[in-house]
Coordinates of C-alpha atoms in Angstrom, one line a residue:
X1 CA 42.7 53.3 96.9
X2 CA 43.3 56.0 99.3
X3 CA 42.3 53.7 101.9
X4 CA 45.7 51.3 100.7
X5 CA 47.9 54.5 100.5
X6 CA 46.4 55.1 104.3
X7 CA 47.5 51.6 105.3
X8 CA 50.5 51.0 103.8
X9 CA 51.5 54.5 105.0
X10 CA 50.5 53.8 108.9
X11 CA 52.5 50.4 108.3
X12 CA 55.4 52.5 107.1
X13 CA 55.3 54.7 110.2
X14 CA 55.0 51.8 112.8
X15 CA 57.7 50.0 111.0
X16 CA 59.9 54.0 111.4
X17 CA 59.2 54.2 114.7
X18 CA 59.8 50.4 115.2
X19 CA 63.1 51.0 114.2
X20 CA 63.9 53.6 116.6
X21 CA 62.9 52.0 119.8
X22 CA 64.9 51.9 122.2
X23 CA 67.8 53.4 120.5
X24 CA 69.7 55.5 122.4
X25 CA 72.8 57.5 121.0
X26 CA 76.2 58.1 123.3
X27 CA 75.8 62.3 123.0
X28 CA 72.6 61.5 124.5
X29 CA 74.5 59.8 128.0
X30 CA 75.4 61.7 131.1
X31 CA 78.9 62.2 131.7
X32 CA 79.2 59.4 134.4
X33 CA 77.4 56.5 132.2
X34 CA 79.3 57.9 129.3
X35 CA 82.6 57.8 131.0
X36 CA 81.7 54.4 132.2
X37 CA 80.5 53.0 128.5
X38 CA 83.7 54.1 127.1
X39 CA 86.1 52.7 129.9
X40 CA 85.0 49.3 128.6
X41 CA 85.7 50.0 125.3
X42 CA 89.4 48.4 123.8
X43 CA 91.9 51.1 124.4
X44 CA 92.7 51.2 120.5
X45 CA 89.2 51.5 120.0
X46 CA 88.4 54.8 122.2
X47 CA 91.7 56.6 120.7
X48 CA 90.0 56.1 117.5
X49 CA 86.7 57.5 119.0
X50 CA 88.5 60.7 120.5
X51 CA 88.8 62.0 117.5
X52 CA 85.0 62.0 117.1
X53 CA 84.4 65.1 119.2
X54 CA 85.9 67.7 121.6
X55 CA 83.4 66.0 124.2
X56 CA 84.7 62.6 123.8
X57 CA 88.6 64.1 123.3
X58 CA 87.9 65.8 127.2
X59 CA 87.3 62.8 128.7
X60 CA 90.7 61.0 128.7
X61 CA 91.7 63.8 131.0
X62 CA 88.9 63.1 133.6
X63 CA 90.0 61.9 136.9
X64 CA 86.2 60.3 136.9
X65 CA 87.2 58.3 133.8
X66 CA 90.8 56.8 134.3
X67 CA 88.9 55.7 137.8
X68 CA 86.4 53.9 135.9
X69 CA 89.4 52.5 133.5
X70 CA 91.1 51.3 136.5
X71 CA 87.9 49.3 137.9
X72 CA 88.6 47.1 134.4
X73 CA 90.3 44.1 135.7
X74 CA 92.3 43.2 132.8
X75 CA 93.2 44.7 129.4
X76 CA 94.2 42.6 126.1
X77 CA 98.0 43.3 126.2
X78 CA 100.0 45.2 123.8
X79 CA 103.8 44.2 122.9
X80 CA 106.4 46.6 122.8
X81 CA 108.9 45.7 120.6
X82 CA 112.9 46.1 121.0
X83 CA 115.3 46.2 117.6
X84 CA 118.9 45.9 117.5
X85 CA 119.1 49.3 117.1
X86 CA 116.7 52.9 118.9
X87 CA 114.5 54.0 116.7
X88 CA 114.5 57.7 117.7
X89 CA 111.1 59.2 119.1
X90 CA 109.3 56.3 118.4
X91 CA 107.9 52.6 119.9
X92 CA 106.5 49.9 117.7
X93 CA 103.9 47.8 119.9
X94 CA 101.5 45.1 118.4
X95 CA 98.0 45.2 119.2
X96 CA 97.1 41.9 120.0
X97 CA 93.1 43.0 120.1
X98 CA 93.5 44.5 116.9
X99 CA 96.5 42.6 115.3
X100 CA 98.0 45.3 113.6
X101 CA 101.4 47.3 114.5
X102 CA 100.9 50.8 116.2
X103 CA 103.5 53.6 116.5
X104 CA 103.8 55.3 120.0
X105 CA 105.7 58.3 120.4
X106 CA 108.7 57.7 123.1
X107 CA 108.6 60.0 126.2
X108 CA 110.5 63.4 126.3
X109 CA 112.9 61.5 129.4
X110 CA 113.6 58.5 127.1
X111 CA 114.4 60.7 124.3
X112 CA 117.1 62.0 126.0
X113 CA 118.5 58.8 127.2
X114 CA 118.7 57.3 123.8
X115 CA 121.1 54.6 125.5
X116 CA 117.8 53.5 127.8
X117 CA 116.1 49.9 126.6
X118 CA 113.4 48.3 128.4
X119 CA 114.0 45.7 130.8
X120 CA 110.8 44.8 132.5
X121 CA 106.9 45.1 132.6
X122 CA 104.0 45.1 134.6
X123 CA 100.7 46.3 134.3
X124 CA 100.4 49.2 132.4
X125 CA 103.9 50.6 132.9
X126 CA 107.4 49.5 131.3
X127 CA 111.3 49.7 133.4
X128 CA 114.3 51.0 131.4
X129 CA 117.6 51.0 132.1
X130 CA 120.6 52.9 130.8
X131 CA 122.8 50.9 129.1
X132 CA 126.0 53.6 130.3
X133 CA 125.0 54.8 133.9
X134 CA 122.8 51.9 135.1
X135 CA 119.9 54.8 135.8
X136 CA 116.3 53.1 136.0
X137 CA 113.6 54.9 134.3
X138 CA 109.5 53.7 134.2
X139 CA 107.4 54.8 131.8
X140 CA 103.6 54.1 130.5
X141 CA 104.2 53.8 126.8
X142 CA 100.7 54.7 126.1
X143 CA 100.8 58.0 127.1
X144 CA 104.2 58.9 127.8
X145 CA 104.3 59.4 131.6
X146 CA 108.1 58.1 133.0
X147 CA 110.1 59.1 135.9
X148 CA 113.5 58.4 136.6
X149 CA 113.4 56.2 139.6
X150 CA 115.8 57.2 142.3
X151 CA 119.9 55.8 142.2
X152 CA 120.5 53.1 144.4
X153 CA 123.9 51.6 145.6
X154 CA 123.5 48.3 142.5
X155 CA 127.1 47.4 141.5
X156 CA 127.8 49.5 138.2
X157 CA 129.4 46.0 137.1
X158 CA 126.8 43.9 134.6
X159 CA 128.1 40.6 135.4
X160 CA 126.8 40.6 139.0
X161 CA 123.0 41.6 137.7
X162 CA 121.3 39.0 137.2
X163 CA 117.3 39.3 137.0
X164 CA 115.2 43.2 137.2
X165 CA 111.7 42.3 137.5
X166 CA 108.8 44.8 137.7
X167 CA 105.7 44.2 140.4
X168 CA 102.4 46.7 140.2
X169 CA 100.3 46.8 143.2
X170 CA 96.4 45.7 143.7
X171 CA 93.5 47.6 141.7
X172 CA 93.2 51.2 142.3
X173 CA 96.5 52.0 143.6
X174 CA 98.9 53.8 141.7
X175 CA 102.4 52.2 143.1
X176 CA 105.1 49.7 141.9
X177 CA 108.0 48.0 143.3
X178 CA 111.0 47.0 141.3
X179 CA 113.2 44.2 142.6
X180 CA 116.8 43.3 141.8
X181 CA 118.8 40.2 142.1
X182 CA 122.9 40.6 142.1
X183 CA 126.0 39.6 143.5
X184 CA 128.4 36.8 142.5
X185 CA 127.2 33.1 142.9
X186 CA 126.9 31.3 145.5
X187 CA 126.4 34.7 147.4
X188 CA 123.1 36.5 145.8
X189 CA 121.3 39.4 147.2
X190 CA 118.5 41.1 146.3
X191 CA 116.7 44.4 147.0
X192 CA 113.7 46.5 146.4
X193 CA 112.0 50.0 145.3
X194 CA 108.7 50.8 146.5
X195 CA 107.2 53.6 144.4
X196 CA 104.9 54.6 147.7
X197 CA 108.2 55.3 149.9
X198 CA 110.2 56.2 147.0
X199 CA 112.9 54.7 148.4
X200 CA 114.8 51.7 147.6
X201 CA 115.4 49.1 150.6
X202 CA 118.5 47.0 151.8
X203 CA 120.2 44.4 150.9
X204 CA 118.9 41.0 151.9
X205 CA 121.1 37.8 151.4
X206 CA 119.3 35.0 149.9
X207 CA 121.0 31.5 151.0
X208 CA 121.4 28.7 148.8
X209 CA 119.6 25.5 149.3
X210 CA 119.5 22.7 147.0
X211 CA 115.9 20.8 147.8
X212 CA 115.0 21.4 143.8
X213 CA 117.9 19.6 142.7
X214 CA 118.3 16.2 142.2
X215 CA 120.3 14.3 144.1
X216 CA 122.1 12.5 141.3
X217 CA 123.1 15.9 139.8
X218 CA 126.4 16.8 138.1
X219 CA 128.4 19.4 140.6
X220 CA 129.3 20.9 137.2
X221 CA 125.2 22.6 136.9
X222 CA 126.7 24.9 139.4
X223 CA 126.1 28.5 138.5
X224 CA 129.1 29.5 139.6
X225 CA 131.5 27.9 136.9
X226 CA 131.7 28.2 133.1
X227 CA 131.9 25.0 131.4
X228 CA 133.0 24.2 128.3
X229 CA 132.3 21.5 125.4
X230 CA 133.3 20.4 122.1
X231 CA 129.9 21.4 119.5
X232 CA 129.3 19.0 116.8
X233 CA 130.7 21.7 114.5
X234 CA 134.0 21.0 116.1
X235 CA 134.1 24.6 118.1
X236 CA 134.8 25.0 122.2
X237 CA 132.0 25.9 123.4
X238 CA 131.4 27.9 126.9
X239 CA 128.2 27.1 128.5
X240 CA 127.9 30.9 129.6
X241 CA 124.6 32.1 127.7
X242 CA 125.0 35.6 125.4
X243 CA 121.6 36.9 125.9
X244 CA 120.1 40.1 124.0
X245 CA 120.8 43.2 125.9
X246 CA 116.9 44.2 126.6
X247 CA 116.6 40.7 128.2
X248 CA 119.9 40.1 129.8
X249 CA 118.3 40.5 133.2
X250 CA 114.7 38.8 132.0
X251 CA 112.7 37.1 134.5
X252 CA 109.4 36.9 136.1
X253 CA 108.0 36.8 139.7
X254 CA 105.3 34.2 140.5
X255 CA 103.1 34.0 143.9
X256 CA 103.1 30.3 145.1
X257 CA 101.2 29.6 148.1
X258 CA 101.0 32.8 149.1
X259 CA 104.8 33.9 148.6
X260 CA 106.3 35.7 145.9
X261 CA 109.1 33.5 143.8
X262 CA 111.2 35.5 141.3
X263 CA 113.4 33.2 138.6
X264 CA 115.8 34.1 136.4
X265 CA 118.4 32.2 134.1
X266 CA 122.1 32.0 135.4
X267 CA 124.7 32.6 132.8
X268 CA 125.0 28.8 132.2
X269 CA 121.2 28.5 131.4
X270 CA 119.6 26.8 134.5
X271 CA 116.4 28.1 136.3
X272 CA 116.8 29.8 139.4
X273 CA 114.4 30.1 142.1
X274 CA 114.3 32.7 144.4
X275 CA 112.0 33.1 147.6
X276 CA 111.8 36.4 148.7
X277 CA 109.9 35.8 151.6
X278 CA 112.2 32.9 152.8
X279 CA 115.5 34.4 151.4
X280 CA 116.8 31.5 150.0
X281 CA 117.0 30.4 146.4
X282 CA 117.7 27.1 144.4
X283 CA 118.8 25.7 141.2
X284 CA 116.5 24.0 139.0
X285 CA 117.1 20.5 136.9
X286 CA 119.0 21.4 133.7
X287 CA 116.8 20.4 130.6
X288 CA 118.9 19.0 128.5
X289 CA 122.7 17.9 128.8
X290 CA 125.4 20.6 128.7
X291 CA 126.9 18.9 125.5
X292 CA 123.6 19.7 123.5
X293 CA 123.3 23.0 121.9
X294 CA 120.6 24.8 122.9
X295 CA 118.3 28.5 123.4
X296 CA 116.3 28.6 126.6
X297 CA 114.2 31.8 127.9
X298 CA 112.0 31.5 131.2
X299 CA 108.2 33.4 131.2
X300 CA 105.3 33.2 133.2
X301 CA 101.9 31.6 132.1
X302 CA 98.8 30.9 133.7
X303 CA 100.3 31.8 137.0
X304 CA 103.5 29.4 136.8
X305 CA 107.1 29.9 135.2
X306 CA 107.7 27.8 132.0
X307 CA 110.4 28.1 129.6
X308 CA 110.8 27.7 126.5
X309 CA 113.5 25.6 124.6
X310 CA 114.7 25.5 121.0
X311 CA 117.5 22.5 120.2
X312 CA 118.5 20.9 117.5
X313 CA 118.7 17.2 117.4
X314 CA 118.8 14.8 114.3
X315 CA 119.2 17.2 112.0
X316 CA 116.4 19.4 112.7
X317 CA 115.0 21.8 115.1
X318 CA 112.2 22.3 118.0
X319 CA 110.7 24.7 119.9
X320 CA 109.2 23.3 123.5
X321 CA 107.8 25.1 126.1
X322 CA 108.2 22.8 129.4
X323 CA 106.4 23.9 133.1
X324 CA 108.3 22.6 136.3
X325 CA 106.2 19.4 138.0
X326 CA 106.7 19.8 141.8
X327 CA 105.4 16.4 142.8
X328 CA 107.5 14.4 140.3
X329 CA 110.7 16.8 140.5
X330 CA 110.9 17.2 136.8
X331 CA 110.1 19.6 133.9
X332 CA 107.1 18.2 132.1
X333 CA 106.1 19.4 128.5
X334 CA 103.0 21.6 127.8
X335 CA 103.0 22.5 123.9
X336 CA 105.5 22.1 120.7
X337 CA 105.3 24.1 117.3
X338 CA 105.2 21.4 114.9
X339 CA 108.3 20.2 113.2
X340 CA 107.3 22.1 109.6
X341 CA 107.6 25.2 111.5
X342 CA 110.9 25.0 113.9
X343 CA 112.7 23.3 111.3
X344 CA 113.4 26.2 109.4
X345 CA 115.5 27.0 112.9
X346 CA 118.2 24.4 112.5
X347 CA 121.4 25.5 112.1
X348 CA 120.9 29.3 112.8
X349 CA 122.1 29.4 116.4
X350 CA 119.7 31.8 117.9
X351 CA 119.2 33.3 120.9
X352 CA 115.1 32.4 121.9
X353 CA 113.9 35.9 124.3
X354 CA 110.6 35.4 126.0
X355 CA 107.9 37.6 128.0
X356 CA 105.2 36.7 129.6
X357 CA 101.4 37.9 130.4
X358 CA 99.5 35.1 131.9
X359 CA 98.3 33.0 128.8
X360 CA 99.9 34.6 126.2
X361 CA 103.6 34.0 124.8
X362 CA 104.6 35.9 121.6
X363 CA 107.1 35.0 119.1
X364 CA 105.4 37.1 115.9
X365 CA 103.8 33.6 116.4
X366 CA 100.6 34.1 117.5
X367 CA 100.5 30.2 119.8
X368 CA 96.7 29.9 120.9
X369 CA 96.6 27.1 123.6
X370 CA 93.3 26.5 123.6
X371 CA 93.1 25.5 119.9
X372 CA 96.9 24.4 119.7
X373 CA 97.1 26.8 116.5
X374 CA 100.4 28.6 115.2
X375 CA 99.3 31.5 113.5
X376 CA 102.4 33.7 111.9
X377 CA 102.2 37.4 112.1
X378 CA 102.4 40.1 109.4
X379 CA 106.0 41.6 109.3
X380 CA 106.5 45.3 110.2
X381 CA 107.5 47.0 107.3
X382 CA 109.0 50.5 106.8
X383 CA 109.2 52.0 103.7
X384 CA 108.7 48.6 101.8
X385 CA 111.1 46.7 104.0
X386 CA 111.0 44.3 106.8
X387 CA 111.9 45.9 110.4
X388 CA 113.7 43.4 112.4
X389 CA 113.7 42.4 115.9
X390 CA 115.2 41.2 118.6
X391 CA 112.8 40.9 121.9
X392 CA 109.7 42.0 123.5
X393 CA 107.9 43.1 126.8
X394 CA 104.0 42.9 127.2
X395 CA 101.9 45.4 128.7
X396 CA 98.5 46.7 129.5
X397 CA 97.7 49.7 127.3
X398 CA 95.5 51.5 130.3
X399 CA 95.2 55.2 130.0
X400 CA 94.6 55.6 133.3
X401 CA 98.3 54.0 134.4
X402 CA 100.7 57.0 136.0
X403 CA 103.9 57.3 137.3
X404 CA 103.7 58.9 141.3
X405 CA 106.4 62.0 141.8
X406 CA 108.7 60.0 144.5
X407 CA 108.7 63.3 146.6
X408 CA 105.1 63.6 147.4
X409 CA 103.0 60.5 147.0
X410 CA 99.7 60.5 145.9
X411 CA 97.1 57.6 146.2
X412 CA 95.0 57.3 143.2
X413 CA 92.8 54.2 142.5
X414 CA 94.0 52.2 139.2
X415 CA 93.9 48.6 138.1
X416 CA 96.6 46.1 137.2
X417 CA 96.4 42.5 136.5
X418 CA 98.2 40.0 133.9
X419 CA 95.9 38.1 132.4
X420 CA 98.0 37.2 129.2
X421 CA 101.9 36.0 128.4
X422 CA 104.2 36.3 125.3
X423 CA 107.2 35.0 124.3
X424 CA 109.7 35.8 121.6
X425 CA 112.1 34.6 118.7
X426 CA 114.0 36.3 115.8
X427 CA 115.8 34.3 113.3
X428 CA 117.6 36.7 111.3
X429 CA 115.1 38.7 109.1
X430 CA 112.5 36.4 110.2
X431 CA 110.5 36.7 113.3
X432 CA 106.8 35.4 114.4
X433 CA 104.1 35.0 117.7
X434 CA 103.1 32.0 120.1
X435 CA 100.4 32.2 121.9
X436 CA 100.0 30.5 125.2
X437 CA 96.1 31.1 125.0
X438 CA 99.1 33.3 123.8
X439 CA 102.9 33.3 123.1
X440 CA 105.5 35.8 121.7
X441 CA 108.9 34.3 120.8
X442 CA 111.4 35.8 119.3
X443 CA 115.2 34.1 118.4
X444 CA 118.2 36.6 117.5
X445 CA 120.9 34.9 114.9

């Protein structure tokens, strides 16, 4: 009997100490390991974890740690989102690791430019602009860090702005540029801030060639004219786009073989083209005829600019999202929600804003390309009742991501790298997510 009790006891024991083998817990870590163990960790994951312990807490302030957060190549993006109207002191972003709504509170320098909406993204840091005085502002929404970036000589007048786009440098370096396309078609220019000079440079004229184009094309896709149509409805129509105001300058910069191309939309809703290195810039192939109603929004994805198109045809609606083929000089289509899901756009005349990180487009669709599923978002709700809105920008929530003083520079080592893109639609109190291996859309009535 005892003999039992001995070996069932000894059993017992092994199967104790079985248990614990090899287990190891995080207290138990050296700073560096433990530094590096969290670093890898989703960002929304080790905010949750700093309120563990003091230790854990300390570490977002290392300078050890945000260099082995920058050494991550890529972070699952989070979406700020833009309503019609400021919500004061705070920024609604999606988590799309998660996929649930966060609340971020807005930097003291954006909470006293209440006018200031965001206008471009990259990496971990998002542009604003003043929608008075034209100032620039960048900000990492994450953790509050902005700076106003210094004035420049931009005309004050909107209509000769056409495209702000954001550019972060290679891993480990803590610098940005920002680059501006204006002046009045055919006659663009465009000009740049680098965050390591602080400085913005000159202007550079960008000459227009017309190799994109096809030769049979209607004089009337230039740019430079408004042109105007009678709408099925029986209204004149102006083919001069009314965008939302955080992405009245949208567009995204692409490196093809080896230079950097920035497009944009022109007023009328064609792509443009513009090679920086070159400084030149064309007109793409309009998608559909000028007498045809429709939304169109340009992103990048995968490393190439797409758009995406809603218009209405035989009585019901579509959403496309089309990718330029070079060889064959035409747009070629790369997905479509299905007709159950864009019919409930016909008739609603909205205004389709996209954004763009890599494979991801956003809508409050969530569009995953590798499965061709359409999966709809929860709504954000306040207080019981449906927040609405209007646009989106994607960014990478890195802790780690810092805005330099312009006065003294100072190199730190930090990653950036889009690995995701998201476009956006809002159709009245309705709104959803694609995802282009993901999408955000969102269309404004």
């Amino acid at each position: 009997m005892e003999r039992g009790t001995d070996s069932r006891g000894k059993r017992k024991l092994q199967e104790e100490e079985g248990d614990g083998y090899g287990a190891l817990s995080l207290d138990e870590l050296n700073q560096d390991l433990l530094e590096r163990v969290l670093s890898r960790l989703p960002t929304s994951t080790f905010l949750s974890l700093t309120s563990v312990c003091k230790r854990w807490k300390s570490i977002s302030d290392s300078p050890t740690f945000k260099l082995a957060c920058s050494e991550v190549p890529a972070r699952d993006p989070w979406f700020l989102m833009v309503g019609p109207l400021p919500r004061p002191g705070k920024c609604i972003v999606f988590d799309s690791v998660g996929r649930n709504w966060k609340q971020l509170g807005r930097s003291p320098l954006l909470l006293s430019k209440l006018d200031s909406i965001p206008v471009a993204s990259s990496g971990g840091l998002v542009c604003f602009r003043g929608a008075r005085d034209g100032d620039l502002a960048v900000c990492n929404p994450l953790t509050g860090s902005a700076r106003e970036i210094p004035r420049s000589d931009l005309p004050s007048d909107a209509r000769t702005l056409h495209a702000i786009v954001m550019r972060s440098r290679p891993l480990r370096d803590h610098s940005f540029d920002i680059i501006v396309v204006h002046g009045e078609f055919p006659k663009l220019f465009f000009k740049g801030f680098d965050s390591k000079l602080g400085t913005w440079g000159p202007d550079i004229a960008l000459t227009r060639i017309s190799s994109v184009l096809n030769s049979d094309s209607l004089e009337a896709e230039s740019t430079s004219e408004s042109v105007y149509f009678l709408s099925k409805a029986g209204d004149v129509v102006a083919t001069d786009m009314l965008r939302s105001p955080s992405k009245q300058y949208s567009s995204v910069m692409i490196v093809e073989d080896g230079g950097e191309i920035l497009y944009f939309l022109s007023s009328s809703g064609t792509v443009v083209g513009c090679d920086l290195a070159r400084g030149s810039f064309s007109e793409y192939p309009r998608l559909l005829p000028f007498c045809l109603e429709y939304s169109i929004d340009v992103m990048e994805c995968r490393g190439e600019m797409v758009v995406a198109v809603l218009s209405e045809f035989l009585d019901t609606a579509s959403l496309r999202i089309w990718r330029f083929d070079e060889e064959c000089r035409s747009w070629a289509q790369m997905a479509a929600m299905p007709p159950s899901m864009s019919h409930e756009f016909y008739g609603k005349k909205m205004d389709i804003n996209c954004v763009g990180l890599n494979d991801r487009v956003f809508r409050y669709i969530l569009y995953d390309v590798a499965a061709n599923e359409w999966v709809e978002l929860p709504q954000y709700r306040v207080n019981g009742v449906g927040l609405e809105f209007s646009s989106a920008f994607s960014f990478e929530p890195r802790i780690e991501a810092s805005v330099p003083r312009f006065d003294w520079l100072r190199k730190e080592q930090r990653g950036f790298q889009f690995l995701r893109a998201v476009f956006y639609v809002t159709c009245g109190w309705k709104s959803r997510i694609s995802d282009l291996d993901h999408v955000q859309i969102m269309s404004l009535e």
